[in-house]
Amino acid sequence: MLRVDRRRLRQPVRHHPAGGSRPRRLAIRTPARGAGTLVTTAHDVDVRHGRAWVDPDETVRIGYTVATPPEPTKTVVLLHGAPQTRYEWRKVMMPLAAAGYRVIMPDYRGAGASDKPRDGYDKWTMAGDIHSLVHETLGVAEPVSLVGHDLGSTLALSFALRYRDDVTSATFMEAPLPGTAYYEWRVAQKSAWQFAFHANPDIAVYLTHGRERWYVNRFFDELTYQPDAISNDDLDVYARAFEAPGAMRAMCEVYRELDRDADDNRAALRRDGKLTIPVLASGGASGPLSKNFRAMCEEVADSVTDQLVPDCGHWVAEEQPTYFTEMFCEFDGAARACRPSAAVGETTAYESATETQ
């Protein structure tokens, strides 16, 4: 794995007020492998940023960005990881919109522009935040595709288990999923020190206060394969987000609730069975978790496809945005093609597509 030299000079990135890159006014062509090309110009995509009250008592606001093409035919919800915000998806937002997706990118509870309450960081509650944002605030009527990265994958799993009828497909990347045997093994390893460290917020906040930039930088230094994928300007965006009052503690609370999430997920799996939607198990091929993705996802889902991203570390959408976009569009297109139930013994479009991978 390459070490990232943050001293190298890089091209500056211009940021819009919500933290993402300013859209370029040109045609973005993003063909999915084996599919036709959909072309949408950047200036045709409506990009909006906002904050919405989402919990029943209207005490928590969620920050979000939505990119909507002129005639969206489907919706994808992108759930970021840590130590990140929705800015993680800046490179894939417009290509996904060009492929016909309404792209919803929230800052989950405690991150970025979202409120940072003292509690509510179990993923069942956080899934309720996202569901309210998507279906009530933004008025999305149809089931959505979920993509989770890092801690966002733990949130995506809880969303899919809680709102089964509202999910078309789920993509889990770069995280041990609570409730699986692999999760229990992984968090016990010395190399996974961050789980225990963040589960003690008082200690973690005290030790990182005033050192947020250094702390954020450490994760990217160790887990990045493509050294030019994430610039110093990008790191500044993430560092500023975690310098905000309450932000580091909130991230710790997201970690601290993972064992509770494991109990909640196991209970849901016992009660309702495994997920029946198509699931994509993915991540960077150079990462230490890569060989375990498929088996882990098969603990929670009946229909799992695995595809690793070559020449990529932990930060998939930032290190290999084109590959990620094409991979997701191909997988999700096949998943949507087979959404109507097939008769027993019939081969669905999804099964036919995955057999060739």
Short mmCIF file of C-alpha atoms in Angstrom, two decimals:
data_model
loop_
_atom_site.label_atom_id
_atom_site.label_comp_id
_atom_site.label_asym_id
_atom_site.label_seq_id
_atom_site.Cartn_x
_atom_site.Cartn_y
_atom_site.Cartn_z
CA MET A 1 0.00 0.00 0.00
CA LEU A 2 1.34 3.41 -0.88
CA ARG A 3 1.92 6.04 1.77
CA VAL A 4 0.45 9.41 0.95
CA ASP A 5 2.89 12.32 0.86
CA ARG A 6 0.76 15.30 1.88
CA ARG A 7 3.64 17.67 1.12
CA ARG A 8 3.22 17.29 -2.62
CA LEU A 9 1.78 20.22 -4.48
CA ARG A 10 -1.74 19.65 -5.79
CA GLN A 11 -4.27 21.45 -7.88
CA PRO A 12 -6.65 23.37 -5.62
CA VAL A 13 -10.28 22.28 -5.53
CA ARG A 14 -13.01 24.91 -5.49
CA HIS A 15 -15.82 24.23 -3.04
CA HIS A 16 -19.42 25.35 -3.02
CA PRO A 17 -20.91 26.49 0.30
CA ALA A 18 -22.14 23.02 1.29
CA GLY A 19 -18.71 21.51 0.93
CA GLY A 20 -18.86 19.79 -2.46
CA SER A 21 -16.95 20.57 -5.62
CA ARG A 22 -18.44 23.23 -7.88
CA PRO A 23 -20.12 21.40 -10.82
CA ARG A 24 -18.35 21.77 -14.14
CA ARG A 25 -20.59 22.86 -17.00
CA LEU A 26 -19.91 20.10 -19.46
CA ALA A 27 -21.49 16.88 -20.64
CA ILE A 28 -20.72 13.95 -18.36
CA ARG A 29 -20.81 10.56 -20.02
CA THR A 30 -20.98 7.59 -17.70
CA PRO A 31 -21.71 4.33 -19.50
CA ALA A 32 -22.39 1.24 -17.44
CA ARG A 33 -20.60 -1.76 -18.83
CA GLY A 34 -22.86 -3.60 -21.22
CA ALA A 35 -25.46 -0.83 -21.25
CA GLY A 36 -26.26 2.17 -23.41
CA THR A 37 -24.86 5.60 -22.63
CA LEU A 38 -27.04 8.17 -20.89
CA VAL A 39 -25.86 11.75 -21.30
CA THR A 40 -26.94 14.67 -19.15
CA THR A 41 -25.20 18.03 -19.08
CA ALA A 42 -24.14 19.36 -15.72
CA HIS A 43 -26.18 22.53 -16.08
CA ASP A 44 -29.32 20.40 -16.57
CA VAL A 45 -28.88 18.77 -13.16
CA ASP A 46 -30.61 20.59 -10.30
CA VAL A 47 -28.26 20.50 -7.29
CA ARG A 48 -29.76 21.67 -4.02
CA HIS A 49 -28.50 21.79 -0.45
CA GLY A 50 -30.59 21.99 2.67
CA ARG A 51 -31.29 21.01 6.26
CA ALA A 52 -34.47 19.27 7.32
CA TRP A 53 -36.16 18.37 10.61
CA VAL A 54 -36.46 14.61 10.60
CA ASP A 55 -37.14 13.07 14.00
CA PRO A 56 -40.69 12.82 15.42
CA ASP A 57 -40.07 15.61 17.94
CA GLU A 58 -38.40 17.87 15.35
CA THR A 59 -35.29 18.35 17.44
CA VAL A 60 -32.72 17.06 14.93
CA ARG A 61 -31.92 18.53 11.53
CA ILE A 62 -30.15 16.61 8.80
CA GLY A 63 -27.99 18.36 6.21
CA TYR A 64 -28.23 17.04 2.68
CA THR A 65 -27.48 17.56 -0.99
CA VAL A 66 -29.76 16.35 -3.78
CA ALA A 67 -28.77 16.18 -7.44
CA THR A 68 -31.77 15.71 -9.71
CA PRO A 69 -31.60 15.22 -13.49
CA PRO A 70 -34.43 16.58 -15.69
CA GLU A 71 -36.31 13.25 -15.68
CA PRO A 72 -35.07 11.05 -12.84
CA THR A 73 -36.08 7.42 -13.23
CA LYS A 74 -34.66 6.09 -9.96
CA THR A 75 -33.19 7.24 -6.65
CA VAL A 76 -29.96 6.34 -4.90
CA VAL A 77 -29.10 7.31 -1.33
CA LEU A 78 -25.36 7.59 -0.62
CA LEU A 79 -24.33 7.20 3.03
CA HIS A 80 -20.85 8.43 3.90
CA GLY A 81 -18.32 6.97 6.30
CA ALA A 82 -15.97 8.38 8.94
CA PRO A 83 -14.12 10.60 9.38
CA GLN A 84 -16.07 12.03 6.46
CA THR A 85 -19.22 13.86 5.40
CA ARG A 86 -21.39 13.87 2.27
CA TYR A 87 -18.45 15.58 0.57
CA GLU A 88 -17.15 12.03 0.10
CA TRP A 89 -19.47 11.63 -2.90
CA ARG A 90 -18.44 14.78 -4.79
CA LYS A 91 -16.79 12.86 -7.66
CA VAL A 92 -19.71 10.49 -8.33
CA MET A 93 -22.69 12.79 -7.77
CA MET A 94 -22.87 14.20 -11.30
CA PRO A 95 -22.04 10.93 -13.12
CA LEU A 96 -24.84 9.16 -11.23
CA ALA A 97 -27.24 11.98 -12.07
CA ALA A 98 -26.14 11.64 -15.69
CA ALA A 99 -27.17 7.99 -15.50
CA GLY A 100 -30.71 9.01 -14.56
CA TYR A 101 -30.52 8.83 -10.76
CA ARG A 102 -31.90 11.29 -8.29
CA VAL A 103 -28.85 11.33 -5.98
CA ILE A 104 -29.47 11.98 -2.28
CA MET A 105 -26.43 12.57 -0.08
CA PRO A 106 -27.17 13.24 3.59
CA ASP A 107 -24.82 14.04 6.41
CA TYR A 108 -26.05 11.51 8.91
CA ARG A 109 -26.86 12.54 12.47
CA GLY A 110 -23.77 14.02 14.12
CA ALA A 111 -21.77 14.66 10.95
CA GLY A 112 -21.17 17.66 8.69
CA ALA A 113 -24.05 20.12 8.59
CA SER A 114 -26.37 17.87 10.61
CA ASP A 115 -27.22 18.48 14.24
CA LYS A 116 -25.13 16.75 16.89
CA PRO A 117 -27.42 15.68 19.73
CA ARG A 118 -26.19 13.77 22.76
CA ASP A 119 -27.99 10.55 21.81
CA GLY A 120 -29.81 8.72 19.05
CA TYR A 121 -26.73 7.21 17.38
CA ASP A 122 -27.94 3.64 17.21
CA LYS A 123 -28.36 2.85 13.52
CA TRP A 124 -32.03 1.95 13.88
CA THR A 125 -32.73 5.54 14.97
CA MET A 126 -30.37 6.99 12.38
CA ALA A 127 -32.09 4.92 9.68
CA GLY A 128 -35.33 6.59 10.74
CA ASP A 129 -33.66 9.98 10.17
CA ILE A 130 -32.71 9.04 6.62
CA HIS A 131 -36.08 7.45 5.85
CA SER A 132 -37.88 10.60 6.99
CA LEU A 133 -35.58 12.80 4.91
CA VAL A 134 -35.99 10.72 1.76
CA HIS A 135 -39.69 9.92 1.84
CA GLU A 136 -41.21 12.79 3.82
CA THR A 137 -39.01 15.83 3.29
CA LEU A 138 -37.95 15.06 -0.28
CA GLY A 139 -41.14 13.24 -1.23
CA VAL A 140 -39.58 10.19 -2.87
CA ALA A 141 -42.41 7.72 -3.42
CA GLU A 142 -40.56 4.73 -4.85
CA PRO A 143 -38.09 2.32 -3.22
CA VAL A 144 -34.49 3.51 -3.29
CA SER A 145 -31.08 2.00 -3.86
CA LEU A 146 -28.73 2.27 -0.88
CA VAL A 147 -24.96 2.70 -0.99
CA GLY A 148 -23.01 2.71 2.25
CA HIS A 149 -19.30 3.20 2.79
CA ASP A 150 -17.48 2.54 6.05
CA LEU A 151 -19.84 3.49 8.92
CA GLY A 152 -22.38 4.38 6.24
CA SER A 153 -22.60 0.65 5.47
CA THR A 154 -23.66 -0.08 9.04
CA LEU A 155 -26.39 2.54 8.64
CA ALA A 156 -27.41 1.16 5.23
CA LEU A 157 -27.80 -2.32 6.71
CA SER A 158 -30.07 -1.10 9.50
CA PHE A 159 -32.12 0.90 6.98
CA ALA A 160 -32.52 -2.16 4.74
CA LEU A 161 -33.53 -4.37 7.67
CA ARG A 162 -36.00 -1.85 9.08
CA TYR A 163 -37.57 -0.66 5.81
CA ARG A 164 -37.40 -3.76 3.63
CA ASP A 165 -40.17 -2.72 1.24
CA ASP A 166 -38.52 0.64 0.58
CA VAL A 167 -35.18 -0.67 -0.72
CA THR A 168 -34.39 -1.92 -4.23
CA SER A 169 -30.75 -2.86 -3.71
CA ALA A 170 -27.99 -2.34 -1.17
CA THR A 171 -24.26 -1.83 -1.69
CA PHE A 172 -22.04 -2.35 1.35
CA MET A 173 -18.43 -1.17 1.16
CA GLU A 174 -15.48 -1.25 3.51
CA ALA A 175 -17.00 -2.02 6.91
CA PRO A 176 -17.63 -5.00 9.17
CA LEU A 177 -21.41 -5.27 9.44
CA PRO A 178 -22.77 -5.41 13.02
CA GLY A 179 -24.58 -8.66 13.72
CA THR A 180 -22.25 -10.82 11.64
CA ALA A 181 -19.62 -13.25 12.89
CA TYR A 182 -17.05 -11.32 10.91
CA TYR A 183 -17.90 -8.12 12.81
CA GLU A 184 -17.28 -9.85 16.15
CA TRP A 185 -13.93 -11.16 14.93
CA ARG A 186 -12.82 -7.92 13.29
CA VAL A 187 -13.45 -5.57 16.20
CA ALA A 188 -11.39 -7.83 18.47
CA GLN A 189 -8.27 -7.45 16.32
CA LYS A 190 -5.50 -5.07 17.41
CA SER A 191 -5.50 -3.48 13.96
CA ALA A 192 -9.11 -2.41 14.54
CA TRP A 193 -8.15 -0.24 17.52
CA GLN A 194 -10.46 2.57 16.40
CA PHE A 195 -13.58 0.65 17.49
CA ALA A 196 -12.54 0.49 21.14
CA PHE A 197 -10.94 3.95 21.09
CA HIS A 198 -14.01 5.73 19.74
CA ALA A 199 -16.29 3.74 22.03
CA ASN A 200 -14.81 5.80 24.90
CA PRO A 201 -15.83 9.33 23.84
CA ASP A 202 -14.39 11.22 26.82
CA ILE A 203 -10.92 9.83 26.18
CA ALA A 204 -11.10 10.11 22.40
CA VAL A 205 -12.36 13.70 22.43
CA TYR A 206 -9.76 14.77 25.01
CA LEU A 207 -6.85 13.24 23.09
CA THR A 208 -7.88 14.58 19.68
CA HIS A 209 -8.99 18.08 20.70
CA GLY A 210 -6.95 20.62 18.77
CA ARG A 211 -5.41 17.81 16.72
CA GLU A 212 -8.35 17.06 14.46
CA ARG A 213 -6.45 17.79 11.25
CA TRP A 214 -3.64 15.46 12.24
CA TYR A 215 -6.09 12.77 13.33
CA VAL A 216 -8.13 12.87 10.12
CA ASN A 217 -4.95 12.90 8.05
CA ARG A 218 -3.75 9.74 9.77
CA PHE A 219 -6.63 7.63 8.43
CA PHE A 220 -6.11 8.83 4.88
CA ASP A 221 -2.36 8.30 5.06
CA GLU A 222 -2.76 4.68 6.12
CA LEU A 223 -5.75 3.62 4.02
CA THR A 224 -5.22 5.35 0.65
CA TYR A 225 -3.87 3.44 -2.36
CA GLN A 226 -4.12 6.26 -4.93
CA PRO A 227 -1.99 9.08 -3.45
CA ASP A 228 -3.40 11.83 -5.68
CA ALA A 229 -7.06 10.98 -5.11
CA ILE A 230 -7.52 13.08 -1.99
CA SER A 231 -5.86 16.49 -1.85
CA ASN A 232 -4.84 18.69 1.05
CA ASP A 233 -7.88 20.84 0.29
CA ASP A 234 -10.10 17.76 0.60
CA LEU A 235 -8.53 16.90 3.93
CA ASP A 236 -9.16 20.46 5.09
CA VAL A 237 -12.88 20.01 4.37
CA TYR A 238 -13.02 16.90 6.54
CA ALA A 239 -10.85 18.40 9.28
CA ARG A 240 -13.04 21.51 9.54
CA ALA A 241 -16.10 19.29 9.86
CA PHE A 242 -14.62 17.51 12.86
CA GLU A 243 -13.33 20.69 14.47
CA ALA A 244 -16.95 21.83 14.86
CA PRO A 245 -18.33 21.73 18.42
CA GLY A 246 -19.63 18.26 19.25
CA ALA A 247 -18.53 16.66 15.98
CA MET A 248 -15.80 14.38 17.32
CA ARG A 249 -17.97 13.24 20.21
CA ALA A 250 -20.82 12.52 17.80
CA MET A 251 -18.57 10.34 15.66
CA CYS A 252 -17.54 8.47 18.79
CA GLU A 253 -21.18 7.90 19.68
CA VAL A 254 -21.78 6.38 16.23
CA TYR A 255 -19.01 3.89 17.02
CA ARG A 256 -20.11 3.31 20.62
CA GLU A 257 -23.55 2.14 19.52
CA LEU A 258 -22.23 -0.53 17.13
CA ASP A 259 -22.59 -3.35 19.67
CA ARG A 260 -26.20 -2.33 20.24
CA ASP A 261 -26.61 -2.26 16.46
CA ALA A 262 -25.32 -5.83 16.33
CA ASP A 263 -28.01 -6.91 18.80
CA ASP A 264 -30.71 -5.04 16.87
CA ASN A 265 -29.62 -6.54 13.55
CA ARG A 266 -29.49 -10.09 14.91
CA ALA A 267 -32.98 -9.65 16.34
CA ALA A 268 -34.28 -8.39 12.99
CA LEU A 269 -32.65 -11.29 11.13
CA ARG A 270 -34.18 -13.83 13.54
CA ARG A 271 -37.58 -12.21 13.23
CA ASP A 272 -37.75 -11.47 9.50
CA GLY A 273 -34.97 -13.52 7.94
CA LYS A 274 -32.17 -12.38 5.68
CA LEU A 275 -32.52 -9.54 3.19
CA THR A 276 -33.99 -10.72 -0.09
CA ILE A 277 -32.92 -7.72 -2.17
CA PRO A 278 -29.77 -7.94 -4.30
CA VAL A 279 -26.69 -6.94 -2.31
CA LEU A 280 -23.33 -5.85 -3.68
CA ALA A 281 -20.34 -6.56 -1.43
CA SER A 282 -17.52 -4.30 -2.52
CA GLY A 283 -14.43 -2.42 -1.49
CA GLY A 284 -10.87 -1.66 -2.45
CA ALA A 285 -8.97 -4.72 -3.67
CA SER A 286 -5.84 -3.60 -1.82
CA GLY A 287 -7.57 -3.33 1.54
CA PRO A 288 -7.27 -5.83 4.40
CA LEU A 289 -11.02 -6.56 4.49
CA SER A 290 -11.45 -7.44 0.83
CA LYS A 291 -11.35 -11.23 1.06
CA ASN A 292 -14.11 -11.23 3.68
CA PHE A 293 -16.73 -9.00 2.03
CA ARG A 294 -18.83 -11.67 0.31
CA ALA A 295 -18.98 -14.19 3.17
CA MET A 296 -19.86 -11.41 5.60
CA CYS A 297 -22.70 -10.11 3.44
CA GLU A 298 -24.04 -13.63 2.96
CA GLU A 299 -24.72 -13.67 6.70
CA VAL A 300 -27.35 -10.96 6.23
CA ALA A 301 -28.57 -11.39 2.62
CA ASP A 302 -29.68 -14.22 0.36
CA SER A 303 -28.54 -12.74 -2.96
CA VAL A 304 -24.98 -11.40 -2.84
CA THR A 305 -22.65 -10.32 -5.62
CA ASP A 306 -19.07 -9.41 -4.82
CA GLN A 307 -16.87 -7.12 -6.86
CA LEU A 308 -13.62 -5.60 -5.67
CA VAL A 309 -12.31 -2.31 -7.03
CA PRO A 310 -8.78 -2.68 -8.45
CA ASP A 311 -5.94 -0.33 -7.54
CA CYS A 312 -8.01 1.07 -4.71
CA GLY A 313 -7.74 1.47 -0.97
CA HIS A 314 -10.45 2.28 1.56
CA TRP A 315 -11.87 5.43 -0.06
CA VAL A 316 -13.59 3.83 -3.06
CA ALA A 317 -15.68 6.70 -4.43
CA GLU A 318 -12.74 9.10 -4.17
CA GLU A 319 -9.93 6.84 -5.36
CA GLN A 320 -11.79 5.15 -8.25
CA PRO A 321 -14.93 7.21 -8.97
CA THR A 322 -15.37 6.06 -12.57
CA TYR A 323 -15.01 2.39 -11.73
CA PHE A 324 -17.36 2.77 -8.77
CA THR A 325 -20.01 4.52 -10.88
CA GLU A 326 -19.93 1.92 -13.64
CA MET A 327 -19.90 -0.97 -11.16
CA PHE A 328 -22.86 0.40 -9.23
CA CYS A 329 -24.91 1.27 -12.32
CA GLU A 330 -24.42 -2.21 -13.77
CA PHE A 331 -25.30 -3.95 -10.51
CA ASP A 332 -28.27 -1.73 -9.70
CA GLY A 333 -29.59 -1.90 -13.26
CA ALA A 334 -29.70 -5.69 -13.04
CA ALA A 335 -31.29 -5.51 -9.58
CA ARG A 336 -34.04 -3.20 -10.80
CA ALA A 337 -34.69 -5.32 -13.88
CA CYS A 338 -35.64 -8.27 -11.68
CA ARG A 339 -37.56 -6.43 -8.96
CA PRO A 340 -40.94 -8.02 -9.90
CA SER A 341 -41.08 -11.47 -8.29
CA ALA A 342 -40.21 -14.36 -10.57
CA ALA A 343 -42.02 -17.70 -10.51
CA VAL A 344 -40.30 -20.60 -8.80
CA GLY A 345 -37.69 -22.09 -11.10
CA GLU A 346 -37.41 -19.05 -13.34
CA THR A 347 -34.08 -17.29 -13.77
CA THR A 348 -34.33 -13.59 -13.07
CA ALA A 349 -32.50 -10.91 -14.98
CA TYR A 350 -30.33 -10.32 -11.91
CA GLU A 351 -29.31 -13.98 -11.66
CA SER A 352 -28.47 -14.07 -15.36
CA ALA A 353 -26.35 -10.95 -15.07
CA THR A 354 -24.45 -12.06 -11.98
CA GLU A 355 -23.67 -15.49 -13.36
CA THR A 356 -21.43 -13.85 -15.95
CA GLN A 357 -19.42 -11.76 -13.48
#
